Amino acid sequence: MRRTGLLVAVAALLAGALSWPAQAAPSTFVHPGVTVSRAQLDFARTEVLAGAQPWKAAYDQMMASKYADLNRTPAPRATVECGSYSNPNYGCTDEREDAIAAYTDALAWYITKDARYAQKAIQIMDAWSATITSHTNSNAPLQTGWAGSSWPKAAEIIKYTYTGTWANRARFATMLRNVYLPTVIKGSNSNGNWELTMMEAAVGISVFLEDKTSYDTAMAKFRTRAAAYVYLASDGSVPKTVPSQNLDTTAKIVSYWQGQSTFVTGLTQETCRDLTHTGYGISSISHIAETSRIQGEDLYGTDVGERLRQALGFQAKYQLGTAVPGWLCGGSLTLGLGPVTEVGYNALHNRLGIAMTNTRTLTQNNRPAGTNNLFVAWETLTHGDNPN
């Protein structure tokens, strides 16, 4: 029996599958604890109130954005229909941007202690929790992941730091459990940024719901997908794979990696597609690692941190203008990495002391990092050189 189990394990590893501990959830969840902690919020608030840079500029950028407008009117709908490349777009932009607005208002509340911002965040969350029932069409899983990544970040700050009333808090939790979690927890066999974003949403929602089972499920899928998204030389001659995708030949793997057949450390599954989508995947890896750290399990010292470090450095080098060699993506890259480096850079450079020269340069050049209007927002404010 033991010999049979060993053979099965070896076969799984040879197939590119990875096995992670079944339990990752903390015995007690930390709140607020989705991507940003109370200590990080306190640090950001102190620096902003002191007028210190880059946090004050980042705060000013946030407050000048449409997302911090106290006159914003949420635009919920029962069914959000999102097709490929936003065609059709029935409520997709509205949902994503309302979720970012709720998070923006939650941050504004914490820094200013002006209750109007907390109440605006609540108004937006209540409008959607009273209305939405489903997401449909081909981009529904990704849309659910994008919006589902922002909602719990907003809700965590409001629930655990606002001293006023949020009467419909339970209804919001029900929305997350019934409308978002069942979709994102299933994962996706599309390009890797889909499943990474979906797992970010699933992990964040699980923290808010204090659902250990879904947290463990999402974290296990994340570990497998992250290993299959960023290549390390130690992986072997070809990248690791997600078993359900049946990428069981080198030809299939090369095709899935956008036709790239030379694999080098730091390359991602979508590098040869474009750096924008690659940035989505890198961002979600950093967000999940940060949430996990807040919840008591530090993934930065594991292969997750190493893959994040290498992916950031590899992509940053070319985003900064390094000539693209002929063996990489046919000698041409589509740039546009986006405001996605702050969380990973802070964790790996500032906390762990890794040099990360290219990532540092790109991060500092991009400050203050704003929002990609999808699921990333204000990370110079929340994580820029944040020691907590």
Short mmCIF file of N, CA, C and O in Angstrom, two decimals, residues 17 32-33 40-41 58 66 72 105 123 138-139 149-150 156 166 182 200 213 241 270 288 292 310 347 374:
data_model
loop_
_atom_site.label_atom_id
_atom_site.label_comp_id
_atom_site.label_asym_id
_atom_site.label_seq_id
_atom_site.Cartn_x
_atom_site.Cartn_y
_atom_site.Cartn_z
N ALA A 17 1.84 18.10 -11.46
CA ALA A 17 0.92 18.44 -10.38
C ALA A 17 1.71 18.68 -9.10
O ALA A 17 2.81 18.17 -8.92
N PRO A 32 -9.04 43.78 10.05
CA PRO A 32 -9.15 43.60 8.60
C PRO A 32 -7.94 42.86 8.07
O PRO A 32 -6.82 43.12 8.49
N GLY A 33 -8.19 41.94 7.14
CA GLY A 33 -7.11 41.06 6.75
C GLY A 33 -7.09 40.61 5.31
O GLY A 33 -6.55 39.56 5.00
N GLN A 40 -0.92 48.16 8.62
CA GLN A 40 -0.58 48.84 7.38
C GLN A 40 -1.43 50.08 7.18
O GLN A 40 -0.94 51.13 6.73
N LEU A 41 -2.70 49.98 7.49
CA LEU A 41 -3.59 51.14 7.41
C LEU A 41 -3.15 52.24 8.36
O LEU A 41 -3.16 53.43 8.01
N ALA A 58 0.07 59.81 -3.01
CA ALA A 58 -0.80 58.68 -3.33
C ALA A 58 -2.21 58.92 -2.81
O ALA A 58 -3.21 58.63 -3.49
N LYS A 66 -12.36 59.64 -9.46
CA LYS A 66 -13.83 59.52 -9.48
C LYS A 66 -14.33 58.55 -8.42
O LYS A 66 -15.49 58.63 -8.01
N ARG A 72 -21.15 59.97 -5.90
CA ARG A 72 -21.26 58.81 -6.79
C ARG A 72 -22.59 58.09 -6.55
O ARG A 72 -23.00 57.86 -5.43
N ASP A 105 -13.54 54.40 -0.82
CA ASP A 105 -14.22 55.09 0.27
C ASP A 105 -13.85 54.51 1.64
O ASP A 105 -13.73 55.25 2.62
N GLN A 123 -23.31 52.45 1.32
CA GLN A 123 -24.37 52.68 0.34
C GLN A 123 -24.11 51.88 -0.93
O GLN A 123 -25.01 51.25 -1.49
N SER A 138 -19.46 34.84 -21.55
CA SER A 138 -18.16 34.16 -21.54
C SER A 138 -17.17 34.70 -20.52
O SER A 138 -16.33 33.95 -20.01
N ASN A 139 -17.21 35.98 -20.22
CA ASN A 139 -16.27 36.56 -19.27
C ASN A 139 -16.80 36.58 -17.84
O ASN A 139 -16.18 37.19 -16.97
N SER A 149 -12.71 40.53 -5.96
CA SER A 149 -11.45 40.84 -5.28
C SER A 149 -11.54 42.16 -4.51
O SER A 149 -10.89 42.32 -3.46
N SER A 150 -12.32 43.09 -5.01
CA SER A 150 -12.42 44.41 -4.37
C SER A 150 -13.45 44.45 -3.25
O SER A 150 -13.24 45.12 -2.23
N GLU A 156 -14.08 44.42 4.70
CA GLU A 156 -13.25 44.16 5.88
C GLU A 156 -12.95 45.45 6.65
O GLU A 156 -13.03 45.49 7.88
N TRP A 166 -23.91 49.32 10.11
CA TRP A 166 -24.05 48.72 8.78
C TRP A 166 -25.14 47.66 8.89
O TRP A 166 -24.88 46.49 9.09
N PRO A 182 -19.38 30.72 -5.29
CA PRO A 182 -19.55 29.48 -6.06
C PRO A 182 -18.90 29.53 -7.44
O PRO A 182 -18.46 28.50 -7.95
N GLU A 200 -7.83 34.94 -5.91
CA GLU A 200 -7.73 36.12 -5.05
C GLU A 200 -9.09 36.48 -4.46
O GLU A 200 -9.22 36.74 -3.25
N THR A 213 -13.05 26.23 5.04
CA THR A 213 -13.07 25.24 3.97
C THR A 213 -12.79 25.86 2.61
O THR A 213 -11.96 25.37 1.84
N THR A 241 2.37 22.26 -14.76
CA THR A 241 1.04 22.39 -15.34
C THR A 241 -0.03 22.20 -14.29
O THR A 241 0.22 21.66 -13.20
N GLU A 270 1.86 34.15 -19.72
CA GLU A 270 1.26 35.16 -20.58
C GLU A 270 2.24 36.26 -21.02
O GLU A 270 1.82 37.24 -21.65
N ILE A 288 -2.63 37.55 -2.89
CA ILE A 288 -2.91 36.34 -2.11
C ILE A 288 -1.79 36.07 -1.10
O ILE A 288 -2.04 35.71 0.05
N SER A 292 -2.34 35.96 2.87
CA SER A 292 -1.89 34.78 3.61
C SER A 292 -0.95 35.18 4.74
O SER A 292 -1.03 34.65 5.86
N GLN A 310 10.94 36.59 -9.19
CA GLN A 310 11.49 36.42 -10.54
C GLN A 310 10.57 36.99 -11.62
O GLN A 310 11.04 37.57 -12.60
N ALA A 347 7.14 43.51 0.06
CA ALA A 347 7.33 42.28 0.82
C ALA A 347 8.72 41.71 0.61
O ALA A 347 9.39 41.30 1.57
N LEU A 374 -9.79 47.78 -12.71
CA LEU A 374 -10.33 46.42 -12.73
C LEU A 374 -10.39 45.85 -11.32
O LEU A 374 -11.46 45.52 -10.81
#
